[in-house]
XYZ file of C-alpha atoms in Angstrom:
571
model
C -56.719 -194.636 -1.897
C -59.500 -192.559 -2.294
C -60.122 -192.326 -5.632
C -60.265 -196.065 -5.651
C -62.253 -195.648 -3.505
C -65.039 -193.379 -5.189
C -64.357 -196.024 -7.695
C -65.508 -198.285 -5.385
C -68.605 -196.919 -4.569
C -69.821 -196.127 -7.477
C -69.584 -198.993 -9.437
C -71.540 -200.734 -5.902
C -74.309 -198.708 -6.434
C -77.218 -200.259 -5.708
C -79.301 -197.986 -9.190
C -77.158 -197.319 -12.790
C -75.270 -194.389 -12.826
C -72.193 -193.336 -13.693
C -70.632 -190.475 -15.297
C -70.898 -190.021 -18.697
C -68.336 -190.408 -21.685
C -71.073 -189.792 -24.442
C -71.259 -185.954 -25.649
C -74.264 -184.614 -24.351
C -76.937 -184.035 -27.103
C -76.133 -180.343 -28.259
C -77.716 -177.569 -26.162
C -80.246 -175.749 -28.354
C -79.701 -172.840 -28.565
C -82.357 -169.828 -26.385
C -82.513 -167.553 -29.076
C -83.908 -170.008 -31.123
C -87.058 -169.218 -28.704
C -88.787 -166.785 -29.598
C -89.541 -164.191 -26.389
C -93.266 -163.108 -24.919
C -94.534 -165.923 -27.584
C -96.686 -167.336 -24.378
C -99.073 -167.084 -22.842
C -97.803 -166.841 -18.384
C -100.988 -169.855 -17.486
C -102.509 -169.274 -14.188
C -101.169 -172.733 -11.388
C -104.392 -174.263 -10.968
C -105.113 -173.306 -7.512
C -106.320 -175.849 -5.199
C -108.136 -174.985 -1.917
C -106.843 -176.710 1.759
C -110.627 -176.317 3.022
C -113.741 -177.345 3.306
C -117.008 -175.570 4.043
C -119.288 -177.059 6.604
C -122.689 -175.343 7.034
C -121.420 -172.128 5.858
C -117.758 -172.706 8.363
C -114.376 -173.084 6.953
C -113.296 -176.941 7.713
C -109.935 -178.706 6.978
C -109.530 -180.716 4.866
C -107.131 -183.444 3.376
C -105.820 -183.462 -0.491
C -104.018 -186.072 -2.522
C -100.714 -184.442 -3.921
C -98.511 -187.262 -5.961
C -95.056 -186.206 -7.901
C -96.073 -187.428 -11.569
C -93.225 -187.997 -14.902
C -95.233 -186.540 -17.487
C -94.309 -184.341 -20.521
C -94.408 -180.276 -20.217
C -94.698 -178.287 -23.302
C -91.859 -175.136 -20.712
C -91.478 -173.510 -25.024
C -93.608 -172.887 -28.680
C -90.764 -173.548 -30.603
C -89.143 -176.274 -27.791
C -89.942 -179.838 -28.253
C -92.127 -181.093 -25.234
C -89.809 -181.754 -22.043
C -90.370 -184.873 -19.404
C -90.041 -183.434 -15.979
C -92.096 -184.506 -12.564
C -94.318 -182.841 -11.812
C -96.735 -182.216 -8.998
C -100.429 -183.224 -9.481
C -103.691 -183.901 -7.992
C -103.565 -186.756 -10.694
C -100.510 -186.890 -14.156
C -102.878 -185.210 -16.153
C -103.597 -182.333 -14.432
C -99.704 -182.821 -13.168
C -97.970 -178.844 -13.908
C -94.289 -177.844 -13.690
C -94.939 -175.320 -11.387
C -97.226 -177.656 -9.463
C -100.562 -176.373 -8.055
C -100.686 -173.243 -5.463
C -102.896 -174.836 -2.705
C -104.740 -171.608 -1.097
C -105.192 -172.439 2.893
C -107.215 -170.690 5.223
C -105.078 -169.443 8.888
C -106.555 -171.798 11.491
C -108.421 -174.447 8.852
C -105.776 -177.410 9.331
C -104.584 -178.716 5.179
C -104.136 -183.089 6.006
C -101.952 -183.611 1.695
C -100.596 -187.399 1.473
C -97.667 -186.965 -0.898
C -97.286 -189.647 -2.704
C -93.948 -190.088 -4.579
C -95.687 -192.389 -8.329
C -91.730 -190.708 -9.976
C -89.881 -194.246 -11.566
C -86.700 -196.502 -11.442
C -84.544 -194.357 -12.542
C -84.244 -190.115 -11.874
C -84.675 -188.161 -15.485
C -81.029 -186.488 -14.905
C -77.715 -187.391 -13.203
C -77.160 -186.880 -9.956
C -73.579 -187.880 -7.817
C -73.500 -190.840 -4.711
C -70.400 -189.875 -4.097
C -71.809 -186.681 -1.604
C -74.931 -187.228 0.874
C -77.300 -188.414 -1.112
C -80.525 -190.403 -0.125
C -79.473 -193.819 -2.181
C -82.394 -195.966 -2.537
C -82.613 -200.429 -4.163
C -84.428 -198.241 -6.774
C -86.510 -195.003 -7.562
C -86.559 -191.078 -7.040
C -86.140 -190.695 -3.066
C -88.927 -187.557 -3.166
C -89.379 -185.438 0.135
C -91.873 -182.578 0.526
C -90.247 -179.214 2.545
C -93.677 -176.457 2.724
C -90.619 -173.460 2.729
C -92.474 -170.516 5.303
C -94.020 -173.169 6.827
C -94.744 -173.413 11.056
C -95.299 -177.434 11.811
C -94.247 -180.442 13.851
C -91.431 -181.971 12.782
C -92.407 -184.836 11.115
C -94.382 -182.565 9.268
C -91.732 -180.619 8.165
C -90.076 -182.629 4.945
C -86.974 -183.423 7.000
C -83.867 -184.605 3.794
C -84.183 -188.060 5.232
C -87.788 -188.791 5.894
C -87.721 -189.442 2.454
C -89.560 -192.328 0.657
C -89.891 -193.494 -2.544
C -92.821 -194.975 -4.641
C -95.609 -196.346 -3.026
C -93.319 -195.795 -0.207
C -91.835 -198.900 -0.503
C -88.048 -196.689 0.428
C -88.657 -195.046 3.835
C -85.215 -193.262 4.860
C -84.470 -193.070 8.578
C -85.883 -190.384 10.103
C -89.459 -190.664 7.213
C -93.063 -191.534 10.264
C -95.910 -190.490 8.739
C -98.003 -190.523 5.003
C -100.009 -187.420 5.846
C -98.792 -184.603 6.264
C -100.286 -182.200 8.699
C -100.417 -178.472 7.767
C -101.761 -176.544 10.469
C -102.288 -173.474 9.195
C -102.111 -171.775 12.340
C -99.800 -168.680 11.738
C -99.989 -165.424 10.308
C -101.018 -164.940 6.270
C -98.207 -164.304 3.593
C -97.004 -165.946 0.515
C -94.155 -169.902 1.245
C -93.974 -172.818 -1.340
C -93.204 -176.267 -0.795
C -90.569 -178.212 -2.788
C -88.632 -181.367 -2.996
C -86.140 -181.702 -0.004
C -84.600 -185.179 -0.407
C -80.704 -185.108 1.111
C -78.477 -185.405 -2.047
C -81.326 -184.676 -4.701
C -83.063 -181.479 -3.761
C -81.030 -179.413 -7.205
C -82.272 -182.305 -9.346
C -85.416 -183.273 -7.660
C -86.088 -179.106 -7.995
C -84.706 -178.886 -11.811
C -87.039 -181.933 -12.691
C -90.278 -179.978 -11.779
C -90.879 -180.802 -7.882
C -92.459 -176.710 -7.027
C -95.283 -175.403 -6.522
C -96.945 -172.144 -4.714
C -98.834 -172.461 -1.398
C -100.937 -169.525 0.024
C -102.480 -169.068 3.662
C -105.312 -166.524 3.851
C -106.375 -164.827 6.951
C -109.910 -162.654 5.375
C -110.707 -160.042 8.164
C -106.989 -159.521 8.669
C -105.989 -159.143 4.981
C -109.669 -158.025 2.846
C -109.874 -155.155 4.618
C -106.413 -153.399 3.152
C -108.054 -153.205 0.000
C -105.343 -154.926 -1.881
C -105.612 -156.487 -5.016
C -107.324 -159.464 -4.968
C -109.540 -162.559 -7.109
C -107.394 -164.963 -9.440
C -107.088 -162.088 -12.648
C -105.366 -159.348 -9.954
C -103.552 -161.982 -7.541
C -100.777 -163.967 -9.634
C -98.216 -166.564 -7.415
C -95.447 -165.550 -10.292
C -93.149 -169.019 -10.225
C -89.193 -167.684 -11.772
C -86.435 -169.551 -12.534
C -83.584 -170.714 -14.997
C -83.160 -173.945 -16.687
C -81.107 -174.831 -20.125
C -81.729 -177.605 -23.168
C -81.685 -179.870 -24.908
C -82.171 -179.660 -29.041
C -84.836 -183.129 -27.832
C -86.167 -180.289 -25.147
C -85.593 -182.620 -21.758
C -83.689 -180.551 -19.161
C -79.742 -179.852 -19.216
C -77.411 -180.974 -16.478
C -73.806 -181.420 -17.262
C -72.821 -184.584 -15.758
C -69.759 -184.467 -15.120
C -68.150 -182.482 -12.599
C -66.188 -179.219 -11.580
C -63.608 -181.842 -9.253
C -64.800 -185.240 -11.757
C -62.287 -186.580 -9.385
C -63.821 -185.967 -5.553
C -67.388 -185.297 -7.293
C -67.963 -187.221 -10.734
C -71.076 -184.787 -11.459
C -71.724 -182.269 -8.544
C -71.015 -178.560 -9.518
C -71.275 -175.883 -7.399
C -73.799 -173.754 -9.141
C -76.414 -174.506 -11.782
C -77.504 -171.768 -13.970
C -79.567 -171.856 -17.122
C -80.525 -170.256 -20.088
C -84.334 -169.728 -20.257
C -85.569 -167.537 -17.935
C -88.705 -169.425 -17.158
C -92.696 -167.535 -15.138
C -95.012 -170.031 -14.220
C -93.455 -173.639 -16.053
C -93.988 -171.113 -19.755
C -90.207 -169.132 -21.124
C -90.278 -165.677 -21.419
C -94.088 -165.215 -21.613
C -96.927 -162.112 -21.927
C -99.696 -162.050 -20.061
C -102.017 -158.709 -20.895
C -103.594 -156.503 -18.218
C -105.528 -153.324 -17.784
C -104.560 -150.167 -16.512
C -105.374 -150.869 -12.828
C -103.392 -152.257 -9.779
C -102.130 -156.024 -9.802
C -100.618 -158.050 -7.161
C -97.916 -160.034 -7.937
C -96.367 -163.224 -5.258
C -93.166 -163.407 -7.463
C -90.807 -166.866 -5.235
C -87.570 -166.826 -6.682
C -87.158 -171.196 -7.653
C -84.040 -170.761 -9.220
C -81.483 -173.575 -8.307
C -79.110 -170.578 -7.679
C -79.129 -168.156 -10.038
C -80.329 -164.651 -8.093
C -82.598 -161.681 -9.924
C -82.741 -158.651 -9.741
C -85.620 -158.152 -11.349
C -86.640 -153.896 -12.760
C -88.594 -153.244 -15.890
C -88.041 -151.974 -19.295
C -90.865 -148.625 -18.524
C -89.542 -147.457 -15.761
C -92.905 -149.008 -13.088
C -91.661 -149.888 -9.817
C -92.467 -151.938 -7.267
C -94.529 -151.023 -3.840
C -93.414 -154.287 -1.461
C -96.032 -154.993 0.944
C -94.680 -158.218 2.334
C -91.112 -159.668 1.847
C -91.785 -163.537 1.996
C -94.186 -165.037 4.223
C -95.357 -162.295 5.719
C -96.412 -158.963 6.021
C -94.829 -155.613 6.409
C -95.654 -152.573 8.480
C -95.250 -150.812 5.876
C -95.492 -150.516 2.410
C -91.642 -149.921 0.332
C -91.912 -148.969 -3.247
C -88.222 -149.406 -4.996
C -87.101 -149.764 -8.922
C -85.195 -152.879 -8.097
C -86.379 -155.447 -6.476
C -83.269 -158.397 -5.173
C -84.830 -162.097 -5.065
C -81.830 -164.983 -3.259
C -83.571 -168.324 -4.854
C -86.432 -169.386 -2.667
C -87.114 -165.507 -0.674
C -90.539 -164.653 -1.932
C -91.397 -160.373 -1.963
C -95.460 -160.112 -2.534
C -95.526 -156.896 -4.629
C -98.270 -154.374 -6.064
C -97.308 -153.284 -9.100
C -99.677 -151.225 -10.656
C -99.748 -150.545 -14.500
C -101.723 -147.413 -14.585
C -98.514 -145.516 -14.505
C -97.644 -146.838 -17.073
C -96.716 -144.708 -19.957
C -96.471 -147.588 -22.560
C -98.525 -149.928 -23.437
C -95.715 -152.836 -23.255
C -93.684 -153.442 -19.334
C -90.580 -155.585 -20.144
C -89.826 -157.554 -16.139
C -85.762 -156.975 -16.789
C -82.851 -158.875 -14.792
C -79.585 -157.396 -13.963
C -77.966 -159.531 -11.867
C -74.526 -160.459 -12.383
C -73.885 -164.505 -11.691
C -72.995 -165.918 -9.057
C -74.097 -163.282 -7.402
C -72.571 -160.928 -6.478
C -69.378 -160.679 -8.974
C -70.434 -163.316 -11.478
C -70.946 -162.989 -15.056
C -72.679 -159.880 -16.705
C -77.027 -161.209 -17.725
C -77.493 -161.012 -21.196
C -80.118 -160.285 -24.255
C -81.740 -163.674 -23.345
C -81.150 -163.526 -19.562
C -81.493 -160.857 -19.024
C -85.197 -160.744 -19.792
C -87.752 -162.861 -17.600
C -91.542 -161.286 -19.628
C -93.531 -159.442 -21.160
C -96.308 -156.845 -20.276
C -98.929 -156.528 -22.695
C -100.861 -152.584 -21.264
C -105.052 -152.673 -22.860
C -107.334 -149.614 -23.585
C -107.972 -147.149 -21.304
C -107.132 -146.260 -17.541
C -110.060 -148.632 -15.383
C -112.123 -148.669 -12.078
C -109.799 -149.676 -10.050
C -111.324 -149.576 -6.569
C -108.022 -151.783 -5.794
C -105.694 -149.571 -2.309
C -101.968 -149.748 -1.111
C -104.031 -148.185 2.581
C -99.887 -146.789 4.582
C -99.993 -149.233 7.088
C -100.258 -153.071 7.101
C -99.996 -155.257 9.347
C -97.783 -154.635 11.945
C -95.500 -157.501 13.891
C -93.473 -157.607 17.246
C -90.895 -155.736 16.220
C -87.177 -157.234 16.164
C -85.748 -156.469 19.849
C -82.203 -157.691 21.151
C -83.375 -157.001 24.733
C -85.250 -160.237 23.845
C -82.409 -162.527 23.044
C -81.309 -165.196 25.166
C -78.204 -166.751 22.714
C -75.567 -165.264 20.537
C -74.223 -168.356 18.741
C -72.389 -167.418 15.529
C -72.491 -169.259 12.026
C -69.578 -169.572 9.789
C -69.969 -170.271 5.758
C -67.084 -171.861 4.482
C -65.837 -173.420 0.961
C -63.457 -175.863 1.274
C -61.318 -175.758 -2.366
C -58.642 -178.129 -4.894
C -55.339 -176.645 -4.769
C -56.421 -175.232 -7.904
C -59.160 -173.220 -6.699
C -61.575 -175.901 -7.395
C -64.632 -176.224 -4.986
C -64.780 -179.174 -3.821
C -67.745 -178.849 -0.862
C -69.256 -176.006 2.054
C -69.942 -175.867 5.032
C -72.182 -174.683 8.240
C -68.783 -174.639 11.409
C -67.349 -175.864 9.921
C -69.028 -179.688 9.890
C -71.320 -181.458 7.786
C -75.121 -181.856 7.904
C -73.561 -186.257 8.921
C -72.220 -184.565 12.701
C -73.752 -184.075 15.871
C -76.419 -181.288 16.273
C -74.667 -178.396 18.061
C -78.321 -175.583 17.586
C -80.263 -176.236 20.767
C -82.872 -173.270 19.954
C -85.600 -173.656 23.496
C -89.109 -173.460 21.476
C -90.329 -170.206 22.006
C -87.818 -167.922 22.167
C -85.693 -165.946 20.246
C -81.141 -165.442 20.020
C -79.257 -163.890 18.010
C -77.051 -165.801 15.277
C -73.913 -163.650 13.784
C -73.185 -165.124 10.133
C -70.607 -164.822 9.325
C -69.825 -164.744 6.009
C -65.185 -165.865 4.790
C -66.585 -167.616 1.354
C -67.095 -164.879 -1.696
C -70.495 -166.259 -2.670
C -73.367 -164.198 -0.974
C -75.739 -166.868 0.547
C -79.132 -167.424 1.637
C -79.528 -168.870 4.256
C -82.902 -170.275 5.622
C -83.980 -171.239 9.140
C -86.167 -173.743 8.834
C -89.105 -173.172 11.467
C -87.187 -169.977 12.267
C -88.995 -166.068 11.855
C -85.413 -163.708 10.764
C -85.183 -160.278 10.912
C -82.004 -159.113 9.914
C -80.322 -156.229 12.209
C -77.355 -154.551 10.537
C -74.129 -155.966 8.053
C -70.547 -155.360 8.832
C -67.745 -156.387 7.035
C -64.572 -158.063 7.950
C -60.708 -156.314 7.195
C -58.394 -158.753 7.078
C -60.084 -161.060 6.647
C -58.087 -163.618 4.791
C -56.757 -164.152 8.641
C -59.424 -164.113 10.097
C -60.600 -166.459 7.384
C -57.317 -169.097 8.693
C -57.767 -168.664 12.303
C -61.395 -169.382 11.304
C -60.300 -173.072 9.657
C -58.097 -173.471 11.588
C -60.182 -172.710 15.047
C -63.540 -172.746 13.798
C -64.065 -170.325 16.758
C -65.351 -166.719 16.541
C -64.098 -166.023 19.779
C -60.422 -167.250 19.760
C -60.496 -165.233 16.215
C -60.682 -162.469 17.600
C -64.531 -161.461 15.501
C -65.039 -157.804 17.017
C -61.612 -156.510 16.117
C -62.078 -157.984 12.337
C -65.847 -156.638 12.214
C -65.187 -152.595 12.294
C -65.624 -152.580 8.538
C -67.938 -150.239 6.332
C -71.721 -151.097 8.036
C -75.099 -151.712 5.679
C -78.329 -150.949 6.833
C -80.590 -153.719 6.246
C -83.162 -152.613 3.245
C -85.908 -150.985 4.361
C -88.295 -154.432 1.882
C -86.445 -156.234 4.325
C -86.939 -154.843 7.514
C -89.984 -157.900 7.931
C -89.275 -160.709 10.141
C -88.499 -163.904 6.808
C -87.713 -167.227 5.679
C -84.418 -166.678 4.234
C -81.217 -163.487 4.024
C -78.580 -163.115 2.025
C -75.796 -162.977 4.241
C -73.508 -160.583 2.062
C -69.889 -161.933 0.552
C -67.114 -160.739 3.568
C -69.266 -159.726 5.713
C -70.991 -160.690 9.307
C -74.752 -160.095 8.731
C -76.354 -159.390 12.489
C -79.926 -161.418 12.453
C -82.330 -161.842 15.690
C -84.545 -165.665 14.889
C -87.990 -165.670 16.438
C -88.758 -169.966 17.293
C -92.611 -168.454 18.611
C -95.079 -167.807 16.040
C -95.317 -163.525 15.575
C -99.489 -163.060 15.494
C -99.866 -164.421 18.724
C -99.022 -164.632 22.156
C -99.516 -168.032 22.429
C -97.131 -170.989 21.837
C -96.323 -173.713 18.889
C -100.627 -175.869 19.116
C -97.044 -178.495 18.528
C -94.358 -180.298 19.823
C -91.977 -178.591 18.484
C -89.249 -180.649 20.364
C -89.323 -183.967 17.973
C -87.270 -186.007 16.276
C -86.465 -185.910 13.483
C -86.178 -182.158 14.671
C -85.012 -179.191 11.424
C -82.658 -177.648 9.345
C -80.968 -174.811 8.687
C -78.875 -174.105 5.092
C -77.906 -172.516 2.376
C -80.909 -172.251 0.050
C -78.078 -172.214 -3.042
C -79.412 -176.072 -3.822
C -75.997 -176.855 -5.264
C -74.463 -175.924 -1.451
C -76.701 -176.891 0.010
C -76.315 -179.974 -1.495
C -72.683 -180.587 -0.068
C -73.664 -179.814 2.624
C -73.771 -176.046 3.768
C -77.306 -177.375 5.885
C -76.438 -178.338 9.669
C -79.476 -179.877 12.033
C -81.122 -177.829 13.833
C -83.174 -179.346 17.782
C -85.624 -177.401 19.517
C -85.541 -178.052 23.104
C -88.588 -177.094 25.757
């Protein structure tokens, strides 16, 4: 019966996508693309504010989504992509870096200029936007503190010319108030059920909120040359240059196309595969964004250079933290300083040794274990920048301030052959009614119980997250059996199971974040703050309006099927 219904759905869809039986064109071997031959691009910068009589004022931008050709590597034919830009000619992958000022509003009209058909396969059997014609898109500013109508709700999608709109669509122009702490954000597509394919196609970009009065006194490296976003992701390509995505699912009789994770062979930084960058012997600031669908990166330098963390996700740390390695889950951001004057060599390879899937998947190899190359020139130069002993102090996470305690369970469902079919939060699909109703202006404790074998980066829209501790679950199978039956952490006596190894949160991740990695087989206690951290003021908008917000796993293949739940704030 299920198979008949599935076939009927596929045949009756208004767009013409069916699983292909034709063998895919030959994949290009990444070894055919020579590493470190392309210069690292600095993406176009778009100013999200104007000046009037020397005073910064609000600005309205129009940024489109275009289909075009993009050259990912010297040895690869041009690739058809979806790209953000102020015009088709200037559109890039990733898109332009939008630079905003604290408390100066930036309005963006996001325009969909995409064609009637997608360049990648997508699966109609998972909850998804299905227009009569066209590619649905909607933009989410990850880390942005904005009203629900400008958050990029998954069902607020629209097609070219706004001809078709999702059930929660309300406006063409998004209002980014930038009334938040300074830091690094990123924008990306968030259409229901198509997030993974729209990002794979290229719909990603960096967004920086600056607060000169607060940041300039820190003395960190600044200016376009020494303050650079690095947007890192992975892709596979066919010999004709097109992006490769498997068109057959791991359970094709259930989901004809959906796969539990996407991993590409080539590592891309700012739109180039394994690029190189020439640097001087001085300090540089990098805002590293993991924009992969599912790949974790554990970065390190071949010559022993170290990372000086000054921020994590969208906020600064209170003090800098120095590490040899840097683990980033999909959607996480590391705001770091690299001091190339300390290098004992003229070359530094940024490398990666994170297994995929993380943490117990395949080891990296000579191909996906390399990220980019830094060529360090000349003698040590005069460098007036510094890394201060103290950065920006925000309120410390305070458990006593929490008004509510919640339990959020992560489930993976499989076939008898142990092949994943879908993933849920709290045993519910996205379409089930909301069960989380935080009060605007409050802080909550969330105990996130990961009953799967994957590390899931949890992202809470609007909310800021501070991790407190991670505790290993004992008798995990027994707990999982009970939770799948009762879906109730109290009834299943979570306290009796949460008594294994207790892990401390790494120092570089103890600030207020937008994402935290939920370790498999552990319960992670986090504070979720639904208020500003830089001010005692309330939100400058009504956070309780429809369509509300969401929280989800940021492994995009999990989010799409359907590890995402609605989140409705109340007053």
